[in-house]
Amino acid sequence: MISYTVASTPTELRQILRLQKDNVPDGISSEEKEKEGFVTVVHTFELLQAMNAVCPHHIAKKNDTVIGYALCMHPKFGEKVAALQPMFTEIHKVVPPQTTWVVMGQICIDKAFRKKGVFRKLYKELLAAIQPEFSILITGVDASNIRSLNAHLAIGFEKLTTYEAGEKKWYIISITTKH
């Protein structure tokens, strides 16, 4: 049985970090990156904890093990991760100032639990939790991460804009929280 909740313990945050490290491009083959997708940023424990205190991360657990997560990143953390600063700059260019939005800072599912609905369920839980405070959920996807982009588009995300940073093309995509 898979349970869904918010991260609330240091152990859960450390398990998120383990899952991140297992899915960064440097740790997986080119074939796996193409077939399974990847995550771009590895957060520090301190940043992950600070983000969680403002907008809780949603996790999927099997027994006591985190097998998936959707990180919630309030805009006030936009300057805390150098790799994400260009994304936040672009968001400010295309989202009207009166719009309330939050960033899904990353989503990742353990390889053994992919294609079992965990991705969709995590998003459903996160979207419900951020209402009514935020009207839009935004994330960025590396254009070479076709699996991730297609998965997001399949559940209703739409392309807002594209930008280039660090010799990579990125899609900024969003979904409204009112469903």
PDB file of C-alpha atoms in Angstrom:
ATOM      1  CA  MET A   1       0.000   0.000   0.000  1.00  0.00           C
ATOM      2  CA  ILE A   2       1.324   3.428  -0.976  1.00  0.00           C
ATOM      3  CA  SER A   3       0.433   6.318   1.302  1.00  0.00           C
ATOM      4  CA  TYR A   4       0.523  10.018   0.448  1.00  0.00           C
ATOM      5  CA  THR A   5       1.330  12.739   2.936  1.00  0.00           C
ATOM      6  CA  VAL A   6       3.550  15.755   3.490  1.00  0.00           C
ATOM      7  CA  ALA A   7       7.165  15.478   4.565  1.00  0.00           C
ATOM      8  CA  SER A   8       7.338  16.060   8.292  1.00  0.00           C
ATOM      9  CA  THR A   9      10.506  14.432   9.612  1.00  0.00           C
ATOM     10  CA  PRO A  10      14.242  14.785   9.013  1.00  0.00           C
ATOM     11  CA  THR A  11      14.283  11.115   7.959  1.00  0.00           C
ATOM     12  CA  GLU A  12      11.770  11.797   5.190  1.00  0.00           C
ATOM     13  CA  LEU A  13      13.785  14.787   3.979  1.00  0.00           C
ATOM     14  CA  ARG A  14      16.960  12.667   3.903  1.00  0.00           C
ATOM     15  CA  GLN A  15      15.102  10.017   1.898  1.00  0.00           C
ATOM     16  CA  ILE A  16      14.088  12.713  -0.610  1.00  0.00           C
ATOM     17  CA  LEU A  17      17.764  13.671  -0.942  1.00  0.00           C
ATOM     18  CA  ARG A  18      18.713  10.025  -1.512  1.00  0.00           C
ATOM     19  CA  LEU A  19      16.121   9.700  -4.274  1.00  0.00           C
ATOM     20  CA  GLN A  20      17.409  12.937  -5.843  1.00  0.00           C
ATOM     21  CA  LYS A  21      20.986  11.673  -5.901  1.00  0.00           C
ATOM     22  CA  ASP A  22      19.861   8.394  -7.478  1.00  0.00           C
ATOM     23  CA  ASN A  23      18.307  10.298 -10.393  1.00  0.00           C
ATOM     24  CA  VAL A  24      20.750  13.068 -11.342  1.00  0.00           C
ATOM     25  CA  PRO A  25      22.247  12.909 -14.852  1.00  0.00           C
ATOM     26  CA  ASP A  26      25.770  12.214 -13.575  1.00  0.00           C
ATOM     27  CA  GLY A  27      24.570   9.076 -11.808  1.00  0.00           C
ATOM     28  CA  ILE A  28      22.640   7.431 -14.661  1.00  0.00           C
ATOM     29  CA  SER A  29      23.406   6.339 -18.197  1.00  0.00           C
ATOM     30  CA  SER A  30      22.400   8.302 -21.306  1.00  0.00           C
ATOM     31  CA  GLU A  31      19.914   5.575 -22.162  1.00  0.00           C
ATOM     32  CA  GLU A  32      18.342   5.765 -18.716  1.00  0.00           C
ATOM     33  CA  LYS A  33      18.137   9.573 -18.907  1.00  0.00           C
ATOM     34  CA  GLU A  34      16.243   9.298 -22.175  1.00  0.00           C
ATOM     35  CA  LYS A  35      13.982   6.434 -21.099  1.00  0.00           C
ATOM     36  CA  GLU A  36      13.336   7.323 -17.446  1.00  0.00           C
ATOM     37  CA  GLY A  37      14.022  11.052 -17.181  1.00  0.00           C
ATOM     38  CA  PHE A  38      16.157  12.749 -14.556  1.00  0.00           C
ATOM     39  CA  VAL A  39      16.300  15.510 -11.957  1.00  0.00           C
ATOM     40  CA  THR A  40      18.569  18.508 -12.357  1.00  0.00           C
ATOM     41  CA  VAL A  41      19.033  19.979  -8.884  1.00  0.00           C
ATOM     42  CA  VAL A  42      20.235  18.343  -5.678  1.00  0.00           C
ATOM     43  CA  HIS A  43      19.149  20.433  -2.716  1.00  0.00           C
ATOM     44  CA  THR A  44      20.945  20.761   0.582  1.00  0.00           C
ATOM     45  CA  PHE A  45      19.208  19.352   3.633  1.00  0.00           C
ATOM     46  CA  GLU A  46      18.962  22.856   5.099  1.00  0.00           C
ATOM     47  CA  LEU A  47      17.304  24.336   2.005  1.00  0.00           C
ATOM     48  CA  LEU A  48      14.932  21.386   1.650  1.00  0.00           C
ATOM     49  CA  GLN A  49      13.934  21.806   5.309  1.00  0.00           C
ATOM     50  CA  ALA A  50      13.455  25.584   4.966  1.00  0.00           C
ATOM     51  CA  MET A  51      11.320  25.146   1.829  1.00  0.00           C
ATOM     52  CA  ASN A  52       9.241  22.476   3.581  1.00  0.00           C
ATOM     53  CA  ALA A  53       8.561  24.794   6.525  1.00  0.00           C
ATOM     54  CA  VAL A  54       6.954  27.360   4.177  1.00  0.00           C
ATOM     55  CA  CYS A  55       5.197  25.055   1.715  1.00  0.00           C
ATOM     56  CA  PRO A  56       5.289  21.353   2.606  1.00  0.00           C
ATOM     57  CA  HIS A  57       6.711  18.828   0.155  1.00  0.00           C
ATOM     58  CA  HIS A  58       4.371  16.010  -0.792  1.00  0.00           C
ATOM     59  CA  ILE A  59       5.647  12.469  -0.573  1.00  0.00           C
ATOM     60  CA  ALA A  60       4.570   8.963  -1.462  1.00  0.00           C
ATOM     61  CA  LYS A  61       5.657   6.240   0.953  1.00  0.00           C
ATOM     62  CA  LYS A  62       5.706   2.475   0.862  1.00  0.00           C
ATOM     63  CA  ASN A  63       5.936   1.339   4.477  1.00  0.00           C
ATOM     64  CA  ASP A  64       8.440   3.806   5.963  1.00  0.00           C
ATOM     65  CA  THR A  65      10.326   4.598   2.751  1.00  0.00           C
ATOM     66  CA  VAL A  66       9.824   7.642   0.530  1.00  0.00           C
ATOM     67  CA  ILE A  67       9.278   6.301  -2.986  1.00  0.00           C
ATOM     68  CA  GLY A  68       8.277   9.600  -4.596  1.00  0.00           C
ATOM     69  CA  TYR A  69       8.150  13.294  -3.900  1.00  0.00           C
ATOM     70  CA  ALA A  70       6.908  16.621  -5.272  1.00  0.00           C
ATOM     71  CA  LEU A  71       8.828  19.538  -3.819  1.00  0.00           C
ATOM     72  CA  CYS A  72       7.054  22.808  -3.153  1.00  0.00           C
ATOM     73  CA  MET A  73       9.177  25.937  -3.606  1.00  0.00           C
ATOM     74  CA  HIS A  74       7.719  29.279  -2.561  1.00  0.00           C
ATOM     75  CA  PRO A  75       8.917  32.146  -4.815  1.00  0.00           C
ATOM     76  CA  LYS A  76      10.898  33.628  -1.921  1.00  0.00           C
ATOM     77  CA  PHE A  77      13.402  30.778  -2.444  1.00  0.00           C
ATOM     78  CA  GLY A  78      14.028  31.801  -6.057  1.00  0.00           C
ATOM     79  CA  GLU A  79      17.459  33.193  -5.302  1.00  0.00           C
ATOM     80  CA  LYS A  80      18.586  30.249  -3.144  1.00  0.00           C
ATOM     81  CA  VAL A  81      19.415  27.819  -5.986  1.00  0.00           C
ATOM     82  CA  ALA A  82      21.734  29.279  -8.628  1.00  0.00           C
ATOM     83  CA  ALA A  83      20.541  26.843 -11.307  1.00  0.00           C
ATOM     84  CA  LEU A  84      16.946  28.013 -10.824  1.00  0.00           C
ATOM     85  CA  GLN A  85      17.534  31.774 -10.796  1.00  0.00           C
ATOM     86  CA  PRO A  86      17.066  32.131 -14.590  1.00  0.00           C
ATOM     87  CA  MET A  87      13.757  30.257 -14.337  1.00  0.00           C
ATOM     88  CA  PHE A  88      12.457  32.626 -11.671  1.00  0.00           C
ATOM     89  CA  THR A  89      13.559  35.615 -13.788  1.00  0.00           C
ATOM     90  CA  GLU A  90      11.573  34.258 -16.738  1.00  0.00           C
ATOM     91  CA  ILE A  91       8.533  33.505 -14.571  1.00  0.00           C
ATOM     92  CA  HIS A  92       8.456  37.129 -13.429  1.00  0.00           C
ATOM     93  CA  LYS A  93       8.460  38.209 -17.095  1.00  0.00           C
ATOM     94  CA  VAL A  94       5.415  36.131 -18.114  1.00  0.00           C
ATOM     95  CA  VAL A  95       3.215  35.818 -15.026  1.00  0.00           C
ATOM     96  CA  PRO A  96       1.223  38.944 -14.118  1.00  0.00           C
ATOM     97  CA  PRO A  97       2.298  40.438 -10.776  1.00  0.00           C
ATOM     98  CA  GLN A  98      -1.149  40.027  -9.191  1.00  0.00           C
ATOM     99  CA  THR A  99      -1.126  36.268  -9.899  1.00  0.00           C
ATOM    100  CA  THR A 100      -0.411  34.002  -6.946  1.00  0.00           C
ATOM    101  CA  TRP A 101       1.910  31.180  -7.912  1.00  0.00           C
ATOM    102  CA  VAL A 102       4.270  28.626  -6.438  1.00  0.00           C
ATOM    103  CA  VAL A 103       6.899  26.397  -8.010  1.00  0.00           C
ATOM    104  CA  MET A 104       6.863  22.632  -7.963  1.00  0.00           C
ATOM    105  CA  GLY A 105      10.569  22.462  -7.266  1.00  0.00           C
ATOM    106  CA  GLN A 106      10.991  18.912  -8.554  1.00  0.00           C
ATOM    107  CA  ILE A 107       9.143  15.639  -8.804  1.00  0.00           C
ATOM    108  CA  CYS A 108      10.724  12.213  -8.755  1.00  0.00           C
ATOM    109  CA  ILE A 109       9.422   8.676  -8.440  1.00  0.00           C
ATOM    110  CA  ASP A 110      11.575   5.683  -7.489  1.00  0.00           C
ATOM    111  CA  LYS A 111      12.182   3.538 -10.587  1.00  0.00           C
ATOM    112  CA  ALA A 112      10.394   0.540  -9.059  1.00  0.00           C
ATOM    113  CA  PHE A 113       7.189   2.572  -8.648  1.00  0.00           C
ATOM    114  CA  ARG A 114       6.955   4.346 -12.000  1.00  0.00           C
ATOM    115  CA  LYS A 115       3.933   3.866 -14.242  1.00  0.00           C
ATOM    116  CA  LYS A 116       1.760   3.035 -11.218  1.00  0.00           C
ATOM    117  CA  GLY A 117      -0.040   6.383 -10.865  1.00  0.00           C
ATOM    118  CA  VAL A 118       2.273   7.824  -8.190  1.00  0.00           C
ATOM    119  CA  PHE A 119       3.221  10.846 -10.351  1.00  0.00           C
ATOM    120  CA  ARG A 120      -0.421  11.786 -10.960  1.00  0.00           C
ATOM    121  CA  LYS A 121      -1.429  11.221  -7.337  1.00  0.00           C
ATOM    122  CA  LEU A 122       1.423  13.376  -6.000  1.00  0.00           C
ATOM    123  CA  TYR A 123       0.365  16.214  -8.287  1.00  0.00           C
ATOM    124  CA  LYS A 124      -3.272  15.820  -7.290  1.00  0.00           C
ATOM    125  CA  GLU A 125      -2.312  16.052  -3.609  1.00  0.00           C
ATOM    126  CA  LEU A 126      -0.011  19.046  -4.164  1.00  0.00           C
ATOM    127  CA  LEU A 127      -2.575  20.951  -6.246  1.00  0.00           C
ATOM    128  CA  ALA A 128      -5.250  20.434  -3.604  1.00  0.00           C
ATOM    129  CA  ALA A 129      -2.934  21.530  -0.795  1.00  0.00           C
ATOM    130  CA  ILE A 130      -1.834  24.826  -2.334  1.00  0.00           C
ATOM    131  CA  GLN A 131      -5.391  26.059  -2.916  1.00  0.00           C
ATOM    132  CA  PRO A 132      -6.680  28.684  -2.413  1.00  0.00           C
ATOM    133  CA  GLU A 133      -3.407  30.467  -1.597  1.00  0.00           C
ATOM    134  CA  PHE A 134      -1.892  29.891  -5.045  1.00  0.00           C
ATOM    135  CA  SER A 135      -3.750  29.957  -8.352  1.00  0.00           C
ATOM    136  CA  ILE A 136      -0.957  28.548 -10.524  1.00  0.00           C
ATOM    137  CA  LEU A 137       1.631  25.807 -10.049  1.00  0.00           C
ATOM    138  CA  ILE A 138       4.739  26.337 -12.182  1.00  0.00           C
ATOM    139  CA  THR A 139       7.757  24.197 -12.934  1.00  0.00           C
ATOM    140  CA  GLY A 140      10.681  24.112 -15.317  1.00  0.00           C
ATOM    141  CA  VAL A 141      11.724  21.128 -17.411  1.00  0.00           C
ATOM    142  CA  ASP A 142      15.013  20.652 -19.250  1.00  0.00           C
ATOM    143  CA  ALA A 143      14.049  20.353 -22.944  1.00  0.00           C
ATOM    144  CA  SER A 144      16.170  17.206 -23.239  1.00  0.00           C
ATOM    145  CA  ASN A 145      14.043  15.546 -20.523  1.00  0.00           C
ATOM    146  CA  ILE A 146      11.324  14.452 -22.938  1.00  0.00           C
ATOM    147  CA  ARG A 147       9.842  11.883 -20.532  1.00  0.00           C
ATOM    148  CA  SER A 148       9.282  14.507 -17.854  1.00  0.00           C
ATOM    149  CA  LEU A 149       7.902  17.082 -20.272  1.00  0.00           C
ATOM    150  CA  ASN A 150       5.441  14.600 -21.784  1.00  0.00           C
ATOM    151  CA  ALA A 151       4.338  13.373 -18.344  1.00  0.00           C
ATOM    152  CA  HIS A 152       3.592  16.947 -17.251  1.00  0.00           C
ATOM    153  CA  LEU A 153       1.728  17.813 -20.454  1.00  0.00           C
ATOM    154  CA  ALA A 154      -0.332  14.614 -20.105  1.00  0.00           C
ATOM    155  CA  ILE A 155      -1.736  15.742 -16.743  1.00  0.00           C
ATOM    156  CA  GLY A 156      -2.657  19.232 -17.904  1.00  0.00           C
ATOM    157  CA  PHE A 157       0.426  21.418 -17.701  1.00  0.00           C
ATOM    158  CA  GLU A 158       0.765  23.955 -20.495  1.00  0.00           C
ATOM    159  CA  LYS A 159       3.853  25.669 -21.866  1.00  0.00           C
ATOM    160  CA  LEU A 160       4.281  29.238 -20.640  1.00  0.00           C
ATOM    161  CA  THR A 161       7.617  30.078 -22.223  1.00  0.00           C
ATOM    162  CA  THR A 162      11.064  28.774 -23.053  1.00  0.00           C
ATOM    163  CA  TYR A 163      14.463  30.133 -22.195  1.00  0.00           C
ATOM    164  CA  GLU A 164      18.111  29.160 -22.460  1.00  0.00           C
ATOM    165  CA  ALA A 165      20.533  28.948 -19.556  1.00  0.00           C
ATOM    166  CA  GLY A 166      23.763  27.045 -19.111  1.00  0.00           C
ATOM    167  CA  GLU A 167      23.718  25.940 -22.767  1.00  0.00           C
ATOM    168  CA  LYS A 168      20.386  24.202 -22.190  1.00  0.00           C
ATOM    169  CA  LYS A 169      16.889  24.962 -23.369  1.00  0.00           C
ATOM    170  CA  TRP A 170      14.191  24.950 -20.685  1.00  0.00           C
ATOM    171  CA  TYR A 171      10.410  24.886 -20.776  1.00  0.00           C
ATOM    172  CA  ILE A 172       8.486  26.733 -18.121  1.00  0.00           C
ATOM    173  CA  ILE A 173       5.125  25.044 -17.766  1.00  0.00           C
ATOM    174  CA  SER A 174       2.125  25.678 -15.536  1.00  0.00           C
ATOM    175  CA  ILE A 175      -1.196  24.315 -14.420  1.00  0.00           C
ATOM    176  CA  THR A 176      -4.007  26.157 -12.698  1.00  0.00           C
ATOM    177  CA  THR A 177      -4.932  24.907  -9.259  1.00  0.00           C
ATOM    178  CA  LYS A 178      -8.665  25.212  -9.879  1.00  0.00           C
ATOM    179  CA  HIS A 179      -9.798  21.875 -11.303  1.00  0.00           C
TER     180      HIS A 179
END
